[in-house]
PDB file of C-alpha atoms in Angstrom:
ATOM      1  CA  MET H   1      -0.110  -0.313   0.257  1.00  0.00           C
ATOM      2  CA  GLN H   2       2.693   2.419   0.940  1.00  0.00           C
ATOM      3  CA  LYS H   3       4.919   1.635  -2.214  1.00  0.00           C
ATOM      4  CA  GLY H   4       1.317   2.602  -4.209  1.00  0.00           C
ATOM      5  CA  ILE H   5       1.148   5.887  -2.358  1.00  0.00           C
ATOM      6  CA  LEU H   6       4.757   6.601  -2.883  1.00  0.00           C
ATOM      7  CA  LEU H   7       4.334   5.849  -6.681  1.00  0.00           C
ATOM      8  CA  PHE H   8       1.417   8.198  -6.757  1.00  0.00           C
ATOM      9  CA  LEU H   9       2.927  11.131  -5.206  1.00  0.00           C
ATOM     10  CA  THR H  10       5.772  10.668  -7.524  1.00  0.00           C
ATOM     11  CA  ILE H  11       3.638  10.777 -10.423  1.00  0.00           C
ATOM     12  CA  ILE H  12       2.170  13.956  -9.352  1.00  0.00           C
ATOM     13  CA  ILE H  13       5.524  15.561  -8.587  1.00  0.00           C
ATOM     14  CA  ILE H  14       6.323  14.722 -11.905  1.00  0.00           C
ATOM     15  CA  SER H  15       3.327  15.834 -13.183  1.00  0.00           C
ATOM     16  CA  ASN H  16       3.663  19.302 -12.232  1.00  0.00           C
ATOM     17  CA  THR H  17       7.166  19.776 -13.631  1.00  0.00           C
ATOM     18  CA  VAL H  18       6.261  18.457 -17.520  1.00  0.00           C
ATOM     19  CA  ASN H  19       6.418  21.400 -20.034  1.00  0.00           C
ATOM     20  CA  CYS H  20       5.881  19.734 -23.343  1.00  0.00           C
ATOM     21  CA  GLN H  21       7.686  21.645 -26.254  1.00  0.00           C
ATOM     22  CA  ILE H  22       4.502  22.852 -28.161  1.00  0.00           C
ATOM     23  CA  THR H  23       5.816  26.149 -28.681  1.00  0.00           C
ATOM     24  CA  LYS H  24       6.970  28.250 -31.860  1.00  0.00           C
ATOM     25  CA  ASP H  25       9.934  27.001 -33.687  1.00  0.00           C
ATOM     26  CA  ASN H  26       9.941  23.562 -32.285  1.00  0.00           C
ATOM     27  CA  TRP H  27       9.686  20.304 -34.555  1.00  0.00           C
ATOM     28  CA  MET H  28       7.368  16.916 -33.897  1.00  0.00           C
ATOM     29  CA  LEU H  29       8.106  13.643 -34.983  1.00  0.00           C
ATOM     30  CA  GLY H  30       5.524  10.488 -34.620  1.00  0.00           C
ATOM     31  CA  GLY H  31       2.681   8.618 -35.962  1.00  0.00           C
ATOM     32  CA  VAL H  32      -0.554   7.157 -35.087  1.00  0.00           C
ATOM     33  CA  ILE H  33      -1.860   3.593 -35.662  1.00  0.00           C
ATOM     34  CA  SER H  34      -5.728   3.534 -36.137  1.00  0.00           C
ATOM     35  CA  TYR H  35      -8.463   0.908 -36.707  1.00  0.00           C
ATOM     36  CA  ALA H  36     -11.633   1.909 -38.198  1.00  0.00           C
ATOM     37  CA  SER H  37     -14.630  -0.209 -39.555  1.00  0.00           C
ATOM     38  CA  THR H  38     -16.001   1.720 -42.507  1.00  0.00           C
ATOM     39  CA  ASN H  39     -19.411   1.967 -44.068  1.00  0.00           C
ATOM     40  CA  TYR H  40     -18.819   2.131 -47.924  1.00  0.00           C
ATOM     41  CA  ASN H  41     -21.730   3.790 -50.162  1.00  0.00           C
ATOM     42  CA  SER H  42     -19.440   4.725 -53.389  1.00  0.00           C
ATOM     43  CA  THR H  43     -20.505   2.885 -56.493  1.00  0.00           C
ATOM     44  CA  ASN H  44     -17.263   1.317 -57.224  1.00  0.00           C
ATOM     45  CA  TYR H  45     -17.806  -1.535 -54.141  1.00  0.00           C
ATOM     46  CA  GLY H  46     -21.320  -2.315 -55.272  1.00  0.00           C
ATOM     47  CA  GLU H  47     -24.115  -2.733 -52.777  1.00  0.00           C
ATOM     48  CA  PRO H  48     -23.380  -1.020 -49.191  1.00  0.00           C
ATOM     49  CA  HIS H  49     -21.343  -3.032 -46.751  1.00  0.00           C
ATOM     50  CA  THR H  50     -18.743  -2.613 -44.202  1.00  0.00           C
ATOM     51  CA  THR H  51     -14.915  -3.494 -43.829  1.00  0.00           C
ATOM     52  CA  TYR H  52     -12.206  -3.196 -41.765  1.00  0.00           C
ATOM     53  CA  ASN H  53      -9.065  -0.795 -41.967  1.00  0.00           C
ATOM     54  CA  LEU H  54      -6.081  -0.891 -39.816  1.00  0.00           C
ATOM     55  CA  GLN H  55      -3.696   2.175 -40.700  1.00  0.00           C
ATOM     56  CA  ARG H  56      -0.211   3.378 -39.895  1.00  0.00           C
ATOM     57  CA  SER H  57       0.136   7.312 -40.265  1.00  0.00           C
ATOM     58  CA  PRO H  58       3.940   8.559 -39.518  1.00  0.00           C
ATOM     59  CA  ASN H  59       4.257  12.761 -39.347  1.00  0.00           C
ATOM     60  CA  ILE H  60       6.424  15.244 -39.339  1.00  0.00           C
ATOM     61  CA  GLY H  61       5.755  18.807 -38.236  1.00  0.00           C
ATOM     62  CA  TYR H  62       6.502  22.145 -37.223  1.00  0.00           C
ATOM     63  CA  PHE H  63       5.262  24.764 -34.789  1.00  0.00           C
ATOM     64  CA  PHE H  64       4.791  27.892 -36.792  1.00  0.00           C
ATOM     65  CA  VAL H  65       3.145  29.722 -33.431  1.00  0.00           C
ATOM     66  CA  ASN H  66       2.874  28.667 -29.811  1.00  0.00           C
ATOM     67  CA  LYS H  67       0.661  25.227 -29.829  1.00  0.00           C
ATOM     68  CA  LEU H  68      -0.082  25.200 -33.447  1.00  0.00           C
ATOM     69  CA  ALA H  69       1.774  22.918 -35.976  1.00  0.00           C
ATOM     70  CA  GLY H  70       1.505  22.069 -39.430  1.00  0.00           C
ATOM     71  CA  GLY H  71       3.412  19.242 -41.440  1.00  0.00           C
ATOM     72  CA  LEU H  72       3.605  16.412 -43.718  1.00  0.00           C
ATOM     73  CA  LYS H  73       1.711  13.164 -42.841  1.00  0.00           C
ATOM     74  CA  VAL H  74       1.775   9.650 -44.800  1.00  0.00           C
ATOM     75  CA  GLY H  75      -0.934   7.226 -44.606  1.00  0.00           C
ATOM     76  CA  ILE H  76      -0.371   3.353 -45.148  1.00  0.00           C
ATOM     77  CA  SER H  77      -3.301   1.279 -44.604  1.00  0.00           C
ATOM     78  CA  LYS H  78      -4.766  -2.385 -45.377  1.00  0.00           C
ATOM     79  CA  THR H  79      -8.558  -2.550 -45.876  1.00  0.00           C
ATOM     80  CA  GLY H  80     -10.268  -5.708 -46.088  1.00  0.00           C
ATOM     81  CA  ASP H  81     -13.968  -7.067 -46.621  1.00  0.00           C
ATOM     82  CA  LYS H  82     -14.251 -10.419 -45.012  1.00  0.00           C
ATOM     83  CA  ASP H  83     -17.650 -11.408 -46.836  1.00  0.00           C
ATOM     84  CA  LYS H  84     -16.257 -10.767 -50.092  1.00  0.00           C
ATOM     85  CA  ASN H  85     -12.747 -12.109 -49.108  1.00  0.00           C
ATOM     86  CA  GLN H  86     -10.957  -9.056 -50.500  1.00  0.00           C
ATOM     87  CA  SER H  87      -8.135  -6.848 -49.377  1.00  0.00           C
ATOM     88  CA  TYR H  88      -6.961  -3.514 -50.786  1.00  0.00           C
ATOM     89  CA  THR H  89      -3.707  -1.497 -49.864  1.00  0.00           C
ATOM     90  CA  ASN H  90      -3.799   2.364 -49.537  1.00  0.00           C
ATOM     91  CA  PHE H  91      -1.118   4.978 -49.769  1.00  0.00           C
ATOM     92  CA  ASN H  92      -1.770   8.523 -49.072  1.00  0.00           C
ATOM     93  CA  LEU H  93       0.348  11.641 -48.733  1.00  0.00           C
ATOM     94  CA  GLY H  94      -0.823  15.243 -47.424  1.00  0.00           C
ATOM     95  CA  PRO H  95      -0.451  18.299 -45.075  1.00  0.00           C
ATOM     96  CA  TYR H  96      -2.140  18.205 -41.935  1.00  0.00           C
ATOM     97  CA  PHE H  97      -2.634  21.180 -39.415  1.00  0.00           C
ATOM     98  CA  ARG H  98      -2.867  20.349 -35.406  1.00  0.00           C
ATOM     99  CA  TYR H  99      -3.549  22.991 -32.682  1.00  0.00           C
ATOM    100  CA  TYR H 100      -3.541  22.098 -28.932  1.00  0.00           C
ATOM    101  CA  LEU H 101      -5.996  23.748 -26.850  1.00  0.00           C
ATOM    102  CA  LEU H 102      -4.096  23.764 -23.266  1.00  0.00           C
ATOM    103  CA  ALA H 103      -1.234  25.618 -21.698  1.00  0.00           C
ATOM    104  CA  SER H 104       2.165  23.777 -22.516  1.00  0.00           C
ATOM    105  CA  GLU H 105       2.599  23.337 -18.920  1.00  0.00           C
ATOM    106  CA  LYS H 106       0.162  20.818 -18.535  1.00  0.00           C
ATOM    107  CA  GLN H 107       0.577  16.871 -18.581  1.00  0.00           C
ATOM    108  CA  VAL H 108      -2.519  16.156 -20.257  1.00  0.00           C
ATOM    109  CA  ASN H 109      -3.523  18.459 -23.353  1.00  0.00           C
ATOM    110  CA  VAL H 110      -6.360  18.200 -25.897  1.00  0.00           C
ATOM    111  CA  VAL H 111      -5.056  17.969 -29.655  1.00  0.00           C
ATOM    112  CA  THR H 112      -7.366  18.754 -32.607  1.00  0.00           C
ATOM    113  CA  GLU H 113      -6.086  18.030 -36.205  1.00  0.00           C
ATOM    114  CA  ALA H 114      -7.190  18.467 -39.799  1.00  0.00           C
ATOM    115  CA  ALA H 115      -5.534  16.816 -42.702  1.00  0.00           C
ATOM    116  CA  TYR H 116      -6.064  16.496 -46.662  1.00  0.00           C
ATOM    117  CA  MET H 117      -4.320  13.347 -48.075  1.00  0.00           C
ATOM    118  CA  TYR H 118      -4.033  12.446 -51.654  1.00  0.00           C
ATOM    119  CA  GLY H 119      -3.514   8.899 -52.538  1.00  0.00           C
ATOM    120  CA  PHE H 120      -4.579   5.759 -54.061  1.00  0.00           C
ATOM    121  CA  GLU H 121      -5.868   2.293 -53.463  1.00  0.00           C
ATOM    122  CA  LYS H 122      -4.650  -1.023 -54.911  1.00  0.00           C
ATOM    123  CA  GLY H 123      -6.529  -4.234 -54.889  1.00  0.00           C
ATOM    124  CA  SER H 124      -6.124  -7.696 -56.234  1.00  0.00           C
ATOM    125  CA  THR H 125      -6.210  -6.523 -59.828  1.00  0.00           C
ATOM    126  CA  PRO H 126      -3.501  -4.281 -61.331  1.00  0.00           C
ATOM    127  CA  ASP H 127      -5.566  -1.215 -61.576  1.00  0.00           C
ATOM    128  CA  LYS H 128      -5.079   1.330 -59.110  1.00  0.00           C
ATOM    129  CA  THR H 129      -7.642   4.083 -58.175  1.00  0.00           C
ATOM    130  CA  SER H 130      -6.679   7.670 -56.874  1.00  0.00           C
ATOM    131  CA  LYS H 131      -8.715   9.390 -54.216  1.00  0.00           C
ATOM    132  CA  ASN H 132      -8.799  12.167 -51.972  1.00  0.00           C
ATOM    133  CA  THR H 133      -9.076  12.178 -48.359  1.00  0.00           C
ATOM    134  CA  PHE H 134     -10.456  14.855 -45.662  1.00  0.00           C
ATOM    135  CA  SER H 135      -9.928  14.152 -41.841  1.00  0.00           C
ATOM    136  CA  PHE H 136     -10.272  15.794 -38.640  1.00  0.00           C
ATOM    137  CA  SER H 137      -9.039  14.113 -35.392  1.00  0.00           C
ATOM    138  CA  ALA H 138      -9.143  15.070 -31.805  1.00  0.00           C
ATOM    139  CA  GLY H 139      -8.276  13.534 -28.458  1.00  0.00           C
ATOM    140  CA  PRO H 140      -6.002  13.571 -25.105  1.00  0.00           C
ATOM    141  CA  VAL H 141      -2.270  13.775 -25.450  1.00  0.00           C
ATOM    142  CA  ILE H 142      -0.707  12.269 -22.125  1.00  0.00           C
ATOM    143  CA  TYR H 143       3.144  13.632 -21.728  1.00  0.00           C
ATOM    144  CA  PHE H 144       5.464  11.301 -20.186  1.00  0.00           C
ATOM    145  CA  ASN H 145       8.200  13.755 -19.858  1.00  0.00           C
ATOM    146  CA  ASN H 146       8.506  17.411 -21.916  1.00  0.00           C
ATOM    147  CA  VAL H 147       9.252  15.206 -25.219  1.00  0.00           C
ATOM    148  CA  VAL H 148       6.993  12.021 -25.410  1.00  0.00           C
ATOM    149  CA  GLY H 149       3.646  12.199 -25.435  1.00  0.00           C
ATOM    150  CA  LEU H 150       0.566   9.343 -26.134  1.00  0.00           C
ATOM    151  CA  GLU H 151      -2.106  10.371 -28.034  1.00  0.00           C
ATOM    152  CA  MET H 152      -5.496   8.616 -28.015  1.00  0.00           C
ATOM    153  CA  LEU H 153      -7.324   9.798 -30.883  1.00  0.00           C
ATOM    154  CA  VAL H 154     -10.989   9.565 -32.583  1.00  0.00           C
ATOM    155  CA  SER H 155     -10.897  10.620 -36.428  1.00  0.00           C
ATOM    156  CA  TYR H 156     -13.719  11.179 -38.724  1.00  0.00           C
ATOM    157  CA  SER H 157     -12.757  11.017 -42.440  1.00  0.00           C
ATOM    158  CA  THR H 158     -14.639  11.008 -45.866  1.00  0.00           C
ATOM    159  CA  TYR H 159     -12.804  10.227 -48.952  1.00  0.00           C
ATOM    160  CA  LYS H 160     -13.942  10.002 -52.513  1.00  0.00           C
ATOM    161  CA  PHE H 161     -12.470   8.005 -55.498  1.00  0.00           C
ATOM    162  CA  SER H 162     -11.822   9.865 -58.503  1.00  0.00           C
ATOM    163  CA  ASP H 163     -13.641   7.639 -61.025  1.00  0.00           C
ATOM    164  CA  PHE H 164     -16.735   6.703 -59.089  1.00  0.00           C
ATOM    165  CA  ASP H 165     -19.886   8.307 -57.639  1.00  0.00           C
ATOM    166  CA  GLY H 166     -20.540   9.086 -53.582  1.00  0.00           C
ATOM    167  CA  SER H 167     -17.652   8.896 -50.659  1.00  0.00           C
ATOM    168  CA  ASN H 168     -16.765   6.885 -47.858  1.00  0.00           C
ATOM    169  CA  ASN H 169     -17.137   7.833 -44.420  1.00  0.00           C
ATOM    170  CA  THR H 170     -14.803   6.472 -41.905  1.00  0.00           C
ATOM    171  CA  ILE H 171     -14.481   6.757 -37.994  1.00  0.00           C
ATOM    172  CA  LYS H 172     -11.313   5.514 -36.512  1.00  0.00           C
ATOM    173  CA  PHE H 173      -9.604   4.918 -33.103  1.00  0.00           C
ATOM    174  CA  GLY H 174      -6.136   5.322 -33.033  1.00  0.00           C
ATOM    175  CA  LEU H 175      -3.078   5.405 -30.444  1.00  0.00           C
ATOM    176  CA  GLY H 176      -0.386   7.442 -31.482  1.00  0.00           C
ATOM    177  CA  LEU H 177       3.331   8.914 -29.902  1.00  0.00           C
ATOM    178  CA  GLN H 178       4.713  12.197 -30.600  1.00  0.00           C
ATOM    179  CA  VAL H 179       8.036  13.270 -29.965  1.00  0.00           C
ATOM    180  CA  HIS H 180       8.723  16.852 -29.828  1.00  0.00           C
ATOM    181  CA  LEU H 181      12.097  18.030 -30.531  1.00  0.00           C
ATOM    182  CA  GLU H 182      13.276  21.809 -28.949  1.00  0.00           C
ATOM    183  CA  LYS H 183      15.157  23.841 -31.724  1.00  0.00           C
TER     184      LYS H 183
END
């Protein structure tokens, strides 16, 4: 019991000394792994149905002003449909902007992010289909120290394939790790 109390007090003391690097002229490097279940309504997939998606999204960013960063994000994902026994690989690239809502002294912060990505999807055929994706993410960030933060994000994205009617909407749940580098 005493060890638990000592650990709790140590965490409180450390949490009061955390000052993450979300200030102007600092860099950020990291990524998010997310899982989604997608409801497809575009004509390229036939009848509406649901699939799974596992995505890795490494990113690099720069803080232009305090709490506001912009950068480049890459998305690599695998989408599958168990009913149709099909799978697809997606590659996406594009800019993103993120804003931290609370002060940099807080051990727990809230981040919001907006992104646009252009990419393509390749399935079991040699054909590639290009697509445009817009997404919005938000969630808490817990800082272990002034450099490393663990993110728990919920994302909404909508994307449209260039050769097909309709768009697809996805809600993703992600876990990310960001390293904030001081200039």
